[in-house]
Coordinates of C-alpha atoms in Angstrom, one line a residue:
M1 CA 9.4 -5.6 -33.2
A2 CA 11.3 -6.5 -30.1
N3 CA 14.9 -7.4 -30.1
I4 CA 16.3 -9.1 -27.0
T5 CA 19.9 -9.6 -26.4
V6 CA 21.1 -11.8 -23.5
S7 CA 24.5 -11.6 -22.0
R8 CA 25.0 -12.9 -18.5
R9 CA 23.1 -10.5 -16.2
R10 CA 22.4 -8.0 -18.9
F11 CA 19.1 -7.8 -20.8
V12 CA 18.1 -5.2 -23.3
A13 CA 15.0 -5.0 -25.5
L14 CA 13.7 -2.5 -28.0
A15 CA 10.3 -1.5 -29.3
F16 CA 9.9 1.0 -32.1
A17 CA 6.8 1.5 -34.2
P18 CA 5.1 4.1 -36.2
L19 CA 1.8 4.9 -34.4
A20 CA -0.3 3.3 -37.2
A21 CA 1.7 0.1 -37.1
I22 CA 1.9 -0.8 -33.4
A23 CA 1.8 -4.6 -33.1
S24 CA 0.4 -6.4 -30.1
R25 CA 2.6 -8.9 -28.3
S26 CA 1.7 -12.0 -26.4
A27 CA 1.6 -11.8 -22.6
P28 CA 5.0 -12.1 -20.8
Q29 CA 5.9 -15.1 -18.7
V30 CA 5.6 -13.9 -15.1
L31 CA 7.9 -15.6 -12.6
A32 CA 6.5 -16.1 -9.1
G33 CA 7.6 -13.6 -6.5
P34 CA 6.4 -12.1 -3.2
A35 CA 3.5 -9.6 -3.2
P36 CA 4.4 -5.9 -3.4
N37 CA 4.5 -3.9 -0.3
A38 CA 2.4 -0.7 0.1
E39 CA 5.2 1.6 -1.1
E40 CA 5.8 -0.4 -4.3
S41 CA 2.0 -0.5 -4.9
E42 CA 1.8 3.2 -4.5
R43 CA 4.7 3.9 -6.9
A44 CA 3.3 1.4 -9.5
N45 CA 0.2 3.6 -9.7
T46 CA 2.1 6.8 -10.3
K47 CA 0.1 9.3 -12.3
A48 CA 1.7 11.7 -14.7
S49 CA 1.2 14.6 -12.3
G50 CA 3.3 12.6 -9.6
Y51 CA 6.2 11.6 -11.8
C52 CA 9.5 12.9 -10.6
P53 CA 12.8 11.4 -11.8
D54 CA 15.3 10.2 -9.3
S55 CA 19.0 11.2 -9.5
Q56 CA 20.0 8.2 -11.7
E57 CA 17.1 8.9 -14.1
A58 CA 18.1 12.6 -14.3
K59 CA 21.7 11.4 -15.0
F60 CA 20.5 9.2 -17.8
L61 CA 18.8 12.3 -19.4
S62 CA 22.1 14.1 -19.3
L63 CA 23.9 11.2 -20.8
I64 CA 21.5 10.7 -23.7
N65 CA 21.3 14.4 -24.4
S66 CA 25.1 14.7 -24.5
Y67 CA 25.2 11.7 -26.8
R68 CA 22.6 13.2 -29.1
K69 CA 24.4 16.6 -29.1
S70 CA 27.7 14.8 -30.2
K71 CA 25.7 13.5 -33.2
G72 CA 24.2 16.9 -34.1
L73 CA 20.8 16.1 -32.7
S74 CA 18.5 18.2 -30.5
P75 CA 18.1 17.3 -26.9
L76 CA 15.1 15.3 -25.6
R77 CA 12.8 17.0 -23.1
L78 CA 11.7 15.0 -20.1
S79 CA 7.9 14.4 -20.3
R80 CA 5.8 13.7 -17.2
T81 CA 3.4 11.5 -19.1
L82 CA 6.2 9.5 -20.8
G83 CA 8.0 9.4 -17.5
A84 CA 5.0 8.0 -15.6
A85 CA 4.6 5.3 -18.3
A86 CA 8.3 4.4 -18.1
E87 CA 8.2 4.3 -14.3
H88 CA 5.1 2.2 -14.3
H89 CA 6.6 -0.3 -16.7
S90 CA 9.8 -0.6 -14.7
I91 CA 8.0 -1.1 -11.4
D92 CA 5.7 -3.7 -13.0
M93 CA 8.6 -5.7 -14.3
A94 CA 10.4 -5.6 -10.9
R95 CA 7.3 -6.3 -8.9
N96 CA 6.1 -9.1 -11.1
N97 CA 9.6 -10.6 -11.9
Y98 CA 9.5 -10.5 -15.7
F99 CA 11.2 -8.8 -18.6
S100 CA 9.0 -7.9 -21.6
H101 CA 7.6 -5.0 -23.6
T102 CA 4.2 -6.3 -22.7
L103 CA 3.1 -5.5 -19.1
S104 CA 2.1 -8.3 -16.7
N105 CA -1.6 -7.6 -17.3
G106 CA -1.2 -7.9 -21.1
T107 CA -1.1 -4.2 -21.8
S108 CA 1.2 -3.3 -24.7
W109 CA 4.1 -0.9 -24.2
S110 CA 2.4 1.6 -26.6
Q111 CA -1.0 1.4 -24.8
N112 CA 0.8 1.9 -21.5
I113 CA 2.2 5.2 -22.8
L114 CA -1.3 6.3 -23.9
N115 CA -2.8 5.1 -20.6
H116 CA -0.6 7.6 -18.8
G117 CA -1.9 10.6 -20.8
Y118 CA 0.6 10.9 -23.6
T119 CA -1.2 12.0 -26.8
A120 CA 0.7 10.3 -29.6
S121 CA 2.0 12.2 -32.5
G122 CA 4.0 10.4 -35.2
T123 CA 6.4 7.8 -33.8
M124 CA 6.7 6.3 -30.3
G125 CA 9.4 4.0 -29.0
E126 CA 10.5 2.1 -25.9
N127 CA 13.8 0.6 -24.7
I128 CA 13.9 -1.7 -21.7
A129 CA 16.9 -3.1 -19.8
A130 CA 17.6 -5.1 -16.7
G131 CA 20.5 -5.9 -14.5
Y132 CA 22.2 -2.6 -13.7
S133 CA 21.3 0.1 -11.2
S134 CA 23.3 3.0 -12.6
A135 CA 22.5 5.3 -15.5
Q136 CA 25.9 5.0 -16.9
A137 CA 25.9 1.2 -17.1
T138 CA 22.4 1.2 -18.7
F139 CA 23.3 3.9 -21.1
D140 CA 26.4 2.0 -22.2
Q141 CA 24.4 -1.1 -22.6
W142 CA 21.9 0.6 -24.9
R143 CA 24.6 2.6 -26.8
G144 CA 26.4 -0.7 -27.5
S145 CA 23.3 -2.1 -29.2
S146 CA 22.5 -0.9 -32.7
V147 CA 18.7 -1.2 -32.3
H148 CA 18.7 0.6 -29.0
R149 CA 21.0 3.3 -30.3
Q150 CA 18.5 3.8 -33.1
N151 CA 15.9 4.9 -30.6
M152 CA 18.3 7.0 -28.7
L153 CA 19.4 8.9 -31.8
N154 CA 16.1 9.0 -33.6
S155 CA 15.7 12.6 -34.8
N156 CA 11.9 12.3 -34.8
F157 CA 11.8 11.9 -31.0
L158 CA 11.5 15.1 -29.1
A159 CA 10.5 13.8 -25.7
I160 CA 11.5 11.0 -23.3
G161 CA 10.3 9.3 -20.2
I162 CA 12.8 7.5 -17.9
G163 CA 11.9 5.0 -15.2
R164 CA 13.9 2.5 -13.2
A165 CA 12.9 0.2 -10.4
S166 CA 14.4 -2.5 -8.3
R167 CA 13.3 -5.5 -6.3
S168 CA 15.9 -7.7 -4.6
T169 CA 13.9 -10.8 -5.0
S170 CA 13.4 -10.4 -8.8
R171 CA 15.6 -12.2 -11.2
Y172 CA 17.5 -9.2 -12.5
G173 CA 17.2 -6.8 -9.5
W174 CA 17.0 -3.6 -11.5
Y175 CA 14.8 -2.7 -14.5
W176 CA 14.9 0.4 -16.7
T177 CA 12.5 1.7 -19.2
T178 CA 12.8 4.7 -21.6
T179 CA 9.8 5.8 -23.5
F180 CA 10.1 8.1 -26.5
G181 CA 7.7 10.4 -28.4
G182 CA 7.6 12.7 -31.3
R183 CA 5.8 15.4 -29.3
F184 CA 6.6 17.1 -26.0
D185 CA 3.7 17.7 -23.7
A186 CA 4.7 18.8 -20.2
S187 CA 7.7 18.7 -17.8
P188 CA 7.5 16.9 -14.4
S189 CA 6.4 19.2 -11.7
C190 CA 9.1 18.5 -9.2

């Protein structure tokens, strides 16, 4: 189930489901915006083999793993398939000016993960946020929410994908997605 918290320019949402109990969600409301440019279109179609985290995404990985370590949990490993799914979802939200676990074309968050080559094992999850450009602000936002913190500290998760995207003409400017899985597959090749 999705939990959405609204506080000024901050939005956060959570999706968490055992693989066998993934529920479909209705299509998001898409707010009108300009068409994507060629660079945005190319990034939106990132394949798992092309996923490479930017410096803020890498910083987020460090933040979440330090947090997990402080709670006695093992670190998450960055997955190229989960990363490509997270990046795709963030770009889609920024480009199409919406905020939802369901992508603009009606694809569920869980199907998006599978579409990017992740072979599910056990539990998968997703956190989304909007409004902040930095890893620290987004991390603090999720850490301050019990439902998002639950995903970040889930001991069944072994792998993570991290994606962020921006579009100045979108409602919230910056969009973040983290995808989680119970199995590690392969690291990004960058």
